[in-house]
Short mmCIF file of C-alpha atoms in Angstrom, two decimals:
data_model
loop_
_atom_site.label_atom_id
_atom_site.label_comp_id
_atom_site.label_asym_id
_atom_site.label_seq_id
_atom_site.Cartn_x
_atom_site.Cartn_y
_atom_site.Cartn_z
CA UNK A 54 5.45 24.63 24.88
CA UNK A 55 8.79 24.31 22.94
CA UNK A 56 11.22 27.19 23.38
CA UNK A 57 13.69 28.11 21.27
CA UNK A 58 17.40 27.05 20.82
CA UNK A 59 20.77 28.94 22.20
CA UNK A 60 23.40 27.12 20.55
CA UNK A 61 27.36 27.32 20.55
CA UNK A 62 29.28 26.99 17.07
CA UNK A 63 32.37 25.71 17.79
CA UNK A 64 34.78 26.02 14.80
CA UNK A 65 37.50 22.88 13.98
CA UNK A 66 40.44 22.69 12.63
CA UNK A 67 42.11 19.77 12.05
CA UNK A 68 42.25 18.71 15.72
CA UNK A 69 42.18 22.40 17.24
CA UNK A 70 39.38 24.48 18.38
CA UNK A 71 39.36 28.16 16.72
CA UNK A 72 37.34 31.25 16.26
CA UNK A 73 37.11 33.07 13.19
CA UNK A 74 36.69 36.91 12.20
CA UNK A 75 34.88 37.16 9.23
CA UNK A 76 35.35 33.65 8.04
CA UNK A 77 39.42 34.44 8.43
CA UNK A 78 41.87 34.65 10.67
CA UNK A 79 41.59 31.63 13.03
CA UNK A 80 42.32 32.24 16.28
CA UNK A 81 43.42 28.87 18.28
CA UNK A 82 41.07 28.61 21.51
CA UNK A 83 42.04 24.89 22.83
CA UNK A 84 40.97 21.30 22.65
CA UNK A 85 37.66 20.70 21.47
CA UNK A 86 36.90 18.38 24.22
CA UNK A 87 37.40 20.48 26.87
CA UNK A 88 34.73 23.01 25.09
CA UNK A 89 32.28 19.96 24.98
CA UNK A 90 32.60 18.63 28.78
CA UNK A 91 32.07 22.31 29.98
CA UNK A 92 29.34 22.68 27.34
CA UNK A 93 27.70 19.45 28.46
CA UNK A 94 28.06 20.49 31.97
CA UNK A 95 26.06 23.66 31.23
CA UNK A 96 23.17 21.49 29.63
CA UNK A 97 23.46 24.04 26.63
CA UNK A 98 20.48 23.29 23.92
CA UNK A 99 22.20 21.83 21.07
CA UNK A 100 26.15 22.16 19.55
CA UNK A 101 26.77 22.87 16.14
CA UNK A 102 30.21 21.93 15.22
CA UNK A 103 32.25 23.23 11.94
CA UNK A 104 35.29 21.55 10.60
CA UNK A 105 35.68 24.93 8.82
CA UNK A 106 38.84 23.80 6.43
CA UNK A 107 37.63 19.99 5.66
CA UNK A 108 36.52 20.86 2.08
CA UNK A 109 39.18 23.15 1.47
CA UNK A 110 41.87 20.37 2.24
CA UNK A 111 40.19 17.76 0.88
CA UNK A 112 40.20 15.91 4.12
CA UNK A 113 37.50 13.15 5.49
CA UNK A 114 35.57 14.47 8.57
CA UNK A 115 37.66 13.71 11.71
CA UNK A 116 35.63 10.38 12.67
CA UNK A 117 37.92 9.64 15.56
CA UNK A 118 37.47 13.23 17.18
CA UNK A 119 33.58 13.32 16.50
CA UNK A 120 33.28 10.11 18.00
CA UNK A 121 35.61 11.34 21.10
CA UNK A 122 32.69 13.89 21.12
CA UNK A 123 29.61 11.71 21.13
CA UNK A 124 30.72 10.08 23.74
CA UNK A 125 31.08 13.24 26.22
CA UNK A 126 27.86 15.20 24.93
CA UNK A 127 24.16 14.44 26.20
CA UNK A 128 22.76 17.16 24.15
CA UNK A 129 21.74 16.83 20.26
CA UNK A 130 25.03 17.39 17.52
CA UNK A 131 24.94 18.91 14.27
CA UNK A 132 27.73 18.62 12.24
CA UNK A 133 29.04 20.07 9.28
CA UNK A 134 32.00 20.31 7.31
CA UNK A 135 33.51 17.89 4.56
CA UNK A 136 30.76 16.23 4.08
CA UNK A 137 29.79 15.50 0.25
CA UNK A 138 28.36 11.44 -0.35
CA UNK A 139 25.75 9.05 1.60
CA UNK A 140 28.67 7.11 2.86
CA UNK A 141 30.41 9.87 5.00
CA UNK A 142 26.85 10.62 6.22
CA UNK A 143 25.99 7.09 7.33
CA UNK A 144 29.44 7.02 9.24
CA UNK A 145 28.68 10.35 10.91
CA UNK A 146 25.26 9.25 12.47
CA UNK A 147 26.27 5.41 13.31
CA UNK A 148 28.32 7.81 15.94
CA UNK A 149 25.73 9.13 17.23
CA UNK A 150 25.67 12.86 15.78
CA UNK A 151 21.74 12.80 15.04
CA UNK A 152 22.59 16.13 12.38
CA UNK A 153 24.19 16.76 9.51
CA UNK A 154 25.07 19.94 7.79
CA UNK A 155 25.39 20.11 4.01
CA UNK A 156 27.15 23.02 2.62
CA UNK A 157 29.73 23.34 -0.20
CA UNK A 158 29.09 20.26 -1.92
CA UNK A 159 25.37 21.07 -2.26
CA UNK A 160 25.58 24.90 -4.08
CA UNK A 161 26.90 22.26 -6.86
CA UNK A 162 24.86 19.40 -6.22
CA UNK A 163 21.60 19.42 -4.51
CA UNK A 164 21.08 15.64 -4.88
CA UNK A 165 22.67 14.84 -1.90
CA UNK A 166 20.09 16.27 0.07
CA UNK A 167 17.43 14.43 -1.33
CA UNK A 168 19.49 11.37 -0.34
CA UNK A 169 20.33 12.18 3.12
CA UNK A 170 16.57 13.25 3.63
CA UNK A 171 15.69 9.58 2.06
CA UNK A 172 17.86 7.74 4.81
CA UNK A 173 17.97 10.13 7.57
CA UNK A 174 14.32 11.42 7.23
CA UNK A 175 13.96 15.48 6.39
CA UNK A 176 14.49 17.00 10.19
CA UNK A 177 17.63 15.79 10.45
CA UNK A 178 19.02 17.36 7.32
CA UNK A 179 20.65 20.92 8.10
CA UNK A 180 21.48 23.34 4.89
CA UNK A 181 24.08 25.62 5.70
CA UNK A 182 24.26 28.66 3.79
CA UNK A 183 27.08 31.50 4.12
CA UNK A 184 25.93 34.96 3.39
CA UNK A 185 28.26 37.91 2.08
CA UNK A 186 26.28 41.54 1.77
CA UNK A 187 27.27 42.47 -1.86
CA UNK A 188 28.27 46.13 -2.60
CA UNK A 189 25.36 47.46 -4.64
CA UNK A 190 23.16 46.10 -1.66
CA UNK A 191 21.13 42.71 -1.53
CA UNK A 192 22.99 38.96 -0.73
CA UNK A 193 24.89 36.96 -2.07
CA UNK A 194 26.00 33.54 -1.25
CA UNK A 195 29.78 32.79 -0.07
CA UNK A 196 31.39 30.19 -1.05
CA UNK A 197 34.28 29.38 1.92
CA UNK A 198 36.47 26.79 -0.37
CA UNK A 199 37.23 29.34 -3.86
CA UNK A 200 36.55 32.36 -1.07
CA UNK A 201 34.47 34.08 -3.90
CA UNK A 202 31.25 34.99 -3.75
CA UNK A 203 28.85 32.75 -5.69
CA UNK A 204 26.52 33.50 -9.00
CA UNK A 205 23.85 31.56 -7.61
CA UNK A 206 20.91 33.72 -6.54
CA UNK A 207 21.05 33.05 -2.80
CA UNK A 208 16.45 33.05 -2.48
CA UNK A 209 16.37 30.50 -5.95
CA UNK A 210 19.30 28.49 -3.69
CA UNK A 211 17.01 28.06 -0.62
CA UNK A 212 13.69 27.44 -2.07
CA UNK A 213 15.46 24.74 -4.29
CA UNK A 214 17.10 22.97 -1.18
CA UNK A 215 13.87 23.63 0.92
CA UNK A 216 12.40 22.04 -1.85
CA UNK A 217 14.63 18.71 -2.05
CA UNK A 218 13.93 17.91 1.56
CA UNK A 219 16.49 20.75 3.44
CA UNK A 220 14.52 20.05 7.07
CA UNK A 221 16.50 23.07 8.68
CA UNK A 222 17.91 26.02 7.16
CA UNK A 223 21.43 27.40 8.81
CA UNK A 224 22.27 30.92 7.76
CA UNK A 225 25.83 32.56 9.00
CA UNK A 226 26.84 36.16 8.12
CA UNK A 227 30.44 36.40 6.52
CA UNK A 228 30.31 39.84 7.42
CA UNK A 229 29.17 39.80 11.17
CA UNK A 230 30.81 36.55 12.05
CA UNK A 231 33.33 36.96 14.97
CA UNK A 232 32.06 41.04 15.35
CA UNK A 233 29.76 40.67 17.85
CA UNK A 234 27.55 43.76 16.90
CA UNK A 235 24.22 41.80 16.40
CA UNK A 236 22.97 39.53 13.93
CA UNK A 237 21.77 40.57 9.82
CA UNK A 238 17.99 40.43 11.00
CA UNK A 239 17.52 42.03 8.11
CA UNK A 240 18.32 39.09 5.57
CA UNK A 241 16.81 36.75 8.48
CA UNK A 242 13.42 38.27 7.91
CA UNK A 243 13.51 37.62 3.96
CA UNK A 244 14.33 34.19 4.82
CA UNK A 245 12.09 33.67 7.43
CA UNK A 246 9.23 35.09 4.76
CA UNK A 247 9.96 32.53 1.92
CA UNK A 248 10.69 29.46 4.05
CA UNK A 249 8.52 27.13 6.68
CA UNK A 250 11.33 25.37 8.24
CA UNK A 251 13.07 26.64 11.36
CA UNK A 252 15.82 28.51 10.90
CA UNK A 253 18.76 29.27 12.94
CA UNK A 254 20.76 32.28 12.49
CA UNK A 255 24.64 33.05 13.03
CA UNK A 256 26.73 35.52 12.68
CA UNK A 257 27.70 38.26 15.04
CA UNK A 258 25.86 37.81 18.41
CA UNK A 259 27.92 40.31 20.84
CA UNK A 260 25.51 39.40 23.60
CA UNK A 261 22.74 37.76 24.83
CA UNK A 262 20.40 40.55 24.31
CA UNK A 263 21.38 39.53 20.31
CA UNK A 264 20.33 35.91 20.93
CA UNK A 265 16.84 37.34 22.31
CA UNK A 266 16.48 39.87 19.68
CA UNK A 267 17.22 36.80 16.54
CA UNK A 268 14.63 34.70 18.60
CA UNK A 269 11.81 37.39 18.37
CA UNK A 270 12.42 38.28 15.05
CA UNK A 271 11.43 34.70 14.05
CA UNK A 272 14.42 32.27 14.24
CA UNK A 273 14.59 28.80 16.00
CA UNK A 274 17.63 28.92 17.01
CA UNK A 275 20.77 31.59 17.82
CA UNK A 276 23.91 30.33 17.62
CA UNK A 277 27.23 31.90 18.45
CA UNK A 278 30.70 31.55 18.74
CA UNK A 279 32.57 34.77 20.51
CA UNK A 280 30.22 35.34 22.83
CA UNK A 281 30.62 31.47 24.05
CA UNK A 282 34.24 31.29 24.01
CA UNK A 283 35.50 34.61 25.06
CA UNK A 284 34.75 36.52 27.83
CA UNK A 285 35.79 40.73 29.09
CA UNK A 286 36.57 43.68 26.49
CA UNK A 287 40.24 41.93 25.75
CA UNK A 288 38.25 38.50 24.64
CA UNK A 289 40.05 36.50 27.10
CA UNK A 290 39.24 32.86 25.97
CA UNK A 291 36.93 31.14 28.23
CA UNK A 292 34.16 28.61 27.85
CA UNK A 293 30.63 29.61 29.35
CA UNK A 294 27.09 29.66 28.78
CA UNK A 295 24.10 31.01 30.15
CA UNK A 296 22.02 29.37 32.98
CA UNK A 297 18.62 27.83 32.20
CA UNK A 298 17.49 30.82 33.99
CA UNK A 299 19.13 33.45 32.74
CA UNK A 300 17.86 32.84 29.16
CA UNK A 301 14.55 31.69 30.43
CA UNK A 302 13.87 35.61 31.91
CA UNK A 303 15.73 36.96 29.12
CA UNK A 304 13.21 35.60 26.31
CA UNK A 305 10.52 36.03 28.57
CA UNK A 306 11.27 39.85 28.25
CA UNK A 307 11.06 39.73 24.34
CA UNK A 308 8.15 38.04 24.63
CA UNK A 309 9.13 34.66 23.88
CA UNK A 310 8.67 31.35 26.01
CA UNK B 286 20.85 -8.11 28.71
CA UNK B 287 19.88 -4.50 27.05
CA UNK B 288 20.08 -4.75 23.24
CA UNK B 289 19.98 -1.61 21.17
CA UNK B 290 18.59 -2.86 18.00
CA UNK B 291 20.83 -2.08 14.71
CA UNK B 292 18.79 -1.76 11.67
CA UNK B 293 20.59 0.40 9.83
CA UNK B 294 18.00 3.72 11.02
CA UNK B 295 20.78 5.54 12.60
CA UNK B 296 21.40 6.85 16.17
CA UNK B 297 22.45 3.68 18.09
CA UNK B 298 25.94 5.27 19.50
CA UNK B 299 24.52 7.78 21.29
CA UNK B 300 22.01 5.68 22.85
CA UNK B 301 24.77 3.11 23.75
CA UNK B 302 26.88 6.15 25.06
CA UNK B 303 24.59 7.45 27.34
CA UNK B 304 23.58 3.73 28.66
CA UNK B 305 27.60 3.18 28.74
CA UNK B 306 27.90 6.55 30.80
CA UNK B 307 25.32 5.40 33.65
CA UNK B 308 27.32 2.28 33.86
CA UNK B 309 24.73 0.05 32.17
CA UNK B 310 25.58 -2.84 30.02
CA UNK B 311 24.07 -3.32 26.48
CA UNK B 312 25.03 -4.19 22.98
CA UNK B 313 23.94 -2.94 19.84
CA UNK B 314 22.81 -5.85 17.65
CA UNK B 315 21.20 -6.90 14.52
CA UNK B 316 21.19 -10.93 15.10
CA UNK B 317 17.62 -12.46 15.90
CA UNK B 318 19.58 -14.89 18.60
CA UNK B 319 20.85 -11.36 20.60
CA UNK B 320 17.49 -9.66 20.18
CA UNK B 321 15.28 -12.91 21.23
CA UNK B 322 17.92 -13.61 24.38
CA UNK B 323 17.48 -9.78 25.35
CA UNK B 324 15.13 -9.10 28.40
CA UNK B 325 15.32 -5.02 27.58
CA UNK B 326 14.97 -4.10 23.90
CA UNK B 327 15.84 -0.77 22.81
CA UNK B 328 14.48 0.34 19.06
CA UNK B 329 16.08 3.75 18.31
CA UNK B 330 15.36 4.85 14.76
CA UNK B 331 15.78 8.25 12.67
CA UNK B 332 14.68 8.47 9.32
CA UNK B 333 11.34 7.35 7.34
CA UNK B 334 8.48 5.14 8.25
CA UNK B 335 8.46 2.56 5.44
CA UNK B 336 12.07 2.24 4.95
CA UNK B 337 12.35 1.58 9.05
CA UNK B 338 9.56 -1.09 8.25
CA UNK B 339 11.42 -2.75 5.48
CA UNK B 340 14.57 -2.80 7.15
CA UNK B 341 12.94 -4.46 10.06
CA UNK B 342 11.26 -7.49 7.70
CA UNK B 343 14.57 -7.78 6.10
CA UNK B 344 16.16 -8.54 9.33
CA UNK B 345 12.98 -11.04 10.15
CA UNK B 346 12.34 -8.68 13.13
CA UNK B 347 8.63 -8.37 13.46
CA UNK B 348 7.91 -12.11 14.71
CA UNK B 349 10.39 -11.55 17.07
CA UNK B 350 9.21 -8.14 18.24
CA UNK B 351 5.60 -9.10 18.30
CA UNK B 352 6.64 -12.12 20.05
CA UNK B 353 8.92 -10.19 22.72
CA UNK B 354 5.92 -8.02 23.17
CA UNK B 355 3.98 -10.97 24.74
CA UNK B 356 6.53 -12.31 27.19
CA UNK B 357 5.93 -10.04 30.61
CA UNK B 358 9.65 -10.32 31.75
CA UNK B 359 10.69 -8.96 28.51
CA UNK B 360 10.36 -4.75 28.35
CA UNK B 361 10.56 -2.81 24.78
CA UNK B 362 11.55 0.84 24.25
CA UNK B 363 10.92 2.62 21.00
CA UNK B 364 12.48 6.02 20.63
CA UNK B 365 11.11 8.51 18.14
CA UNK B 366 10.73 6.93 14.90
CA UNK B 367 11.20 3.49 16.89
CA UNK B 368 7.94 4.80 18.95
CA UNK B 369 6.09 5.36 15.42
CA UNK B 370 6.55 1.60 14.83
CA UNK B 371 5.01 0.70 17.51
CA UNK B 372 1.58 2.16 16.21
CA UNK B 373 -0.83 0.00 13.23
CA UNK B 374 0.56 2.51 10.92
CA UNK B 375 2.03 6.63 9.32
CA UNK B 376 0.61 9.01 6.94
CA UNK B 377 4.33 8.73 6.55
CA UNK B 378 4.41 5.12 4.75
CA UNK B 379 1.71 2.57 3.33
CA UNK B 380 3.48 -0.47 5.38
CA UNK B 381 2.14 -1.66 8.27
CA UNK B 382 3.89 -0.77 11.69
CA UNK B 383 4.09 -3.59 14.41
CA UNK B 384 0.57 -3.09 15.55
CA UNK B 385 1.46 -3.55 19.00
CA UNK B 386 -0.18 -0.25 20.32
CA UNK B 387 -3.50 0.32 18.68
CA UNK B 388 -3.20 3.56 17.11
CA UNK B 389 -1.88 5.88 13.83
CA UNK B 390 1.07 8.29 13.17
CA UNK B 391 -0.15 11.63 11.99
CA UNK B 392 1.90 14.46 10.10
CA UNK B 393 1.79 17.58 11.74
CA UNK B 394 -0.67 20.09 10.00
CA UNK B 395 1.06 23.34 9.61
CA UNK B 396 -1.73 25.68 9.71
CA UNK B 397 -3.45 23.89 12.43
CA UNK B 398 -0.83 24.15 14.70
CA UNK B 399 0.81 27.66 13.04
CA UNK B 400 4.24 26.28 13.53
CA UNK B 401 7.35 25.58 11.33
CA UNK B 402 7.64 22.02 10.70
CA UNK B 403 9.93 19.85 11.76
CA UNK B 404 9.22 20.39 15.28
CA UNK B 405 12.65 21.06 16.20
CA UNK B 406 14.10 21.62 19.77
CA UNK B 407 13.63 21.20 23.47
CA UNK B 408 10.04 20.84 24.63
CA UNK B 409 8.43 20.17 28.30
CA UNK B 410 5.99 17.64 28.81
CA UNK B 411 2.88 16.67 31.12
CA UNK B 412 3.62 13.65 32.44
CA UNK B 413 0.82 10.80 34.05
CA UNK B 414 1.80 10.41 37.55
CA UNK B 415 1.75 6.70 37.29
CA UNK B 416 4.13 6.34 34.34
CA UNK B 417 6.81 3.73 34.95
CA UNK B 418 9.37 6.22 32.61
CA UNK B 419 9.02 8.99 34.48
CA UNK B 420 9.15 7.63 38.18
CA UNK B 421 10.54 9.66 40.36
CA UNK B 422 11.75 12.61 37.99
CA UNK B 423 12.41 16.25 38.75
CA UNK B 424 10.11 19.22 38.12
CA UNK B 425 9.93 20.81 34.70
CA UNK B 426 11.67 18.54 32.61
CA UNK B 427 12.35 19.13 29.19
CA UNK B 428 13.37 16.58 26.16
CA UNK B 429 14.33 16.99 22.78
CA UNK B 430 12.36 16.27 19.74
CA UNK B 431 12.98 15.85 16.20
CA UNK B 432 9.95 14.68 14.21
CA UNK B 433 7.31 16.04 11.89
CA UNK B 434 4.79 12.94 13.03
CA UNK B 435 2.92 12.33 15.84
CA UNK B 436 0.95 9.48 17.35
CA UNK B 437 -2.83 8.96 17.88
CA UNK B 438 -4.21 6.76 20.06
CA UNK B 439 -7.70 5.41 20.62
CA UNK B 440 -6.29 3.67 24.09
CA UNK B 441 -6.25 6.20 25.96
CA UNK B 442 -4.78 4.33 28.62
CA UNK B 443 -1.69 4.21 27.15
CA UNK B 444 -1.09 7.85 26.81
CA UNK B 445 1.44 8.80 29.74
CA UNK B 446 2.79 11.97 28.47
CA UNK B 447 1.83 14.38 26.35
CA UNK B 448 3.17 17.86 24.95
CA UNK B 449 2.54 20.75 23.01
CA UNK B 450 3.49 21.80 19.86
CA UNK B 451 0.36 24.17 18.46
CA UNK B 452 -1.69 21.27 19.46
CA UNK B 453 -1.79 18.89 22.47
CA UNK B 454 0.41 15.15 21.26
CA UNK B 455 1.08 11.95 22.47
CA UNK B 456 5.05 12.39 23.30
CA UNK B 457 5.44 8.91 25.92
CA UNK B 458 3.20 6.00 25.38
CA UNK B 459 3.54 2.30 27.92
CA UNK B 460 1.26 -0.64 27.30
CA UNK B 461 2.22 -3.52 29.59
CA UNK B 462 5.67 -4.10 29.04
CA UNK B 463 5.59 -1.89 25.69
CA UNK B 464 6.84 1.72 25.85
CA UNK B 465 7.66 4.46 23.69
CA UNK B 466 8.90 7.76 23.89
CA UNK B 467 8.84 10.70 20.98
CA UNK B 468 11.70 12.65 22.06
CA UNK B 469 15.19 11.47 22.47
CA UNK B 470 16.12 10.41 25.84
CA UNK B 471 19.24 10.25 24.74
CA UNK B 472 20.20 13.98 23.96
CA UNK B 473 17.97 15.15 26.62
CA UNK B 474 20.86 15.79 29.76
CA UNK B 475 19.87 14.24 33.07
CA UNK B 476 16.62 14.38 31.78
CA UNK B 477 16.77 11.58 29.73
CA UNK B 478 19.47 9.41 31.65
CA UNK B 479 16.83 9.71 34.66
CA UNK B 480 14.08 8.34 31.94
CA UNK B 481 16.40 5.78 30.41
CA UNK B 482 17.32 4.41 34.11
CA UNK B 483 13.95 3.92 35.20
CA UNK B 484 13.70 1.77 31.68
CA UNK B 485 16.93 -0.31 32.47
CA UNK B 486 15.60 -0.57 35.97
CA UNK B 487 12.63 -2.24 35.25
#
């Protein structure tokens, strides 16, 4: 039987490695590649990696430095960040990163997804979307390059990029990300009720228990950032990841495979 | 010579990487000369059914394929989508695959398995003691997958692995010197260097 997906986030910048609070304040961890050997090493599920100012700055992905990557990293890839035509997308998967994540460029233009689902089939297209709690209550989307929340309604958003071929949905919590105090499971269970496509979730895991508790409420796949790079009370920066094992006994006691 | 076939259906560097890594030699190629002078043929392949088809006439590919298939010092590998092609044909597509395991590609029924399609992740699989791919592997391995298609077989003979997603499915097929495999080998860990080995091995 499958079983579901742990899966670090690790956050680029330019050539740096960082972790965010709350989509802000990047604090510099170390060289990506070191993350990747140790996370390789640990046989972790999947890596999700974020080029988190690409759009902002108007830059191309970092080709050279995903393709460093590849090259170290036996596990799938999804990558996001910059990416906004076919071209960039056939580049980034002739290096062997099997997924791509589509964020900014589709809350404007939902074509693209239709086009990356056309050449890279549906199950390899990701759909990131960044979630802000508004203050009357309810969710809206976030949009990380004007750093203003968006007037798209964030439900009519996902059922219209479910709907041009979206094959995974990636949902991250402006407000939980880099807090470690548990996921939104709240506004994962509306989206787990409208959509059939795995979802992963991200956004605030403070612990594995959090990872579990995401998993049983429905997702396919926890991701994280803190809790991967920094260990103790004082976040002292340090790769890790669970053993097989660990996880294994720890979703067995939420019920999960 | 190992030749990872390029047909513009992505996925060929981190096949080569992983081959690269176990100090293996291949090339990724698209030339008919490479492909007929290979004795191991690798056909990776992520995307859809009919355009992987087209792309593969284009190139004038399924002579040399089919005739590859035939010659018993020559081995074939499809991986995912590349395993599809191997079948007759894909609810996926109205072309014709490469026939060279009798057989169809089915989509995934969501309420007969109750699952959310794609089937996405890391999956374990039963393998058939006498598979050539899985020689000599660990207990409880696990492989990734990425697809929203399966393949049926009526030969059963051919089935060496299956797995389960909601309902039982044909994840590693070998015919004679024809093999396939649904998951990807090459995001799979030691898992799937151990299973690519054994093919570069053979």
């Amino acid at each position: 039987m499958i079983y579901k997906r742990v899966i670090p986030c690790l956050l680029l910048d330019e050539d740096s490695l960082v972790k965010t609070k709350n989509f802000a304040k990047p604090n510099y961890i170390g060289d990506p590649m070191n993350a990747v050997r140790i996370f390789n090493d640990k046989e972790v599920d999947e890596l999700i990696i974020l080029d988190i100012n690409c759009t902002r700055n108007r830059r191309e992905p970092n080709y050279g430095l995903l393709k460093d990557i590849v090259s170290e990293a036996f596990m799938p890839i999804a990558y996001g960040g910059g990416i906004r035509n076919l071209e960039q997308i056939k580049k980034i998967v002739n290096l062997g990163i099997e997924k791509i994540i589509l964020n900014n460029h589709v809350l404007k233009d939902v074509k693209l997804i239709q086009d990356a689902a056309d050449f890279l089939g549906s199950s390899s297209v990701v759909v990131a979307i960044d979630i802000k709690k508004s203050m009357f209550g309810g969710y809206k989307i976030y949009d990380h390059v004007t750093r203003k929340t968006s007037s798209k309604n964030v439900f009519d958003h996902i059922n219209e990029v479910i709907e041009k071929g979206a094959g995974e949905l990636f949902i991250n919590s402006v407000d939980n990300d880099g807090i470690m105090s548990g996921y939104d499971l709240h506004f994962l269970e509306q989206v787990l009720k409208i959509t059939n496509v795995p979802v992963i979730v991200s956004g605030g895991a403070g612990n594995y228990e959090d990872l579990a508790k995401a998993l049983s409420a429905g997702a396919s796949g926890a991701a994280a950032g803190s809790i991967f790079v920094y260990v103790g009370k004082h976040n002292a920066v340090m790769i890790n990841y669970p053993e097989f094992n660990v996880l294994k006994n720890l979703k067995k006691d939420y019920g999960l495979q | 010579m190992t030749t990872i076939l390029d047909y513009g259906m992505g996925n060929v560097g981190s096949v080569r990487n992983m081959i690269k890594r176990m100090n293996f030699d291949c090339i990724i190629s698209s030339s008919r000369a490479d492909i007929e002078a290979s004795d191991k043929l690798i056909i990776p392949g992520v995307g859809s059914f009919d355009s992987a088809v087209v792309k593969l006439q284009d190139l004038g590919m399924y002579e040399i394929i089919q005739k590859k298939a035939q010659d018993p010092g020559a081995y074939i590998l499809g991986i995912c989508l590349g395993m599809q092609l191997l079948f007759n044909n894909s609810e996926e597509g109205v072309l014709p695959g490469l026939g060279l395991i009798n057989g169809a590609v089915r989509k995934f029924n969501e309420k007969e398995i109750n699952r959310r399609i794609p089937h996405i992740g890391w999956n374990y699989v039963k393998e058939d003691p006498r598979s050539r791919l899985f020689a000599g592997c660990e207990e409880a391995q696990r492989f990734y997958f990425v697809h929203s298609y399966y393949a049926t077989t009526e030969d059963p003979d051919c089935i060496k692995c299956v797995s389960n997603y909601g309902i039982d499915f044909v994840s590693a097929v070998e015919k004679n010197n024809v093999l396939g495999v649904q998951f990807h080998p090459e995001k799979s860990h030691r898992y799937g260097k151990a299973l690519l080995k054994n093919f570069l091995e053979l």
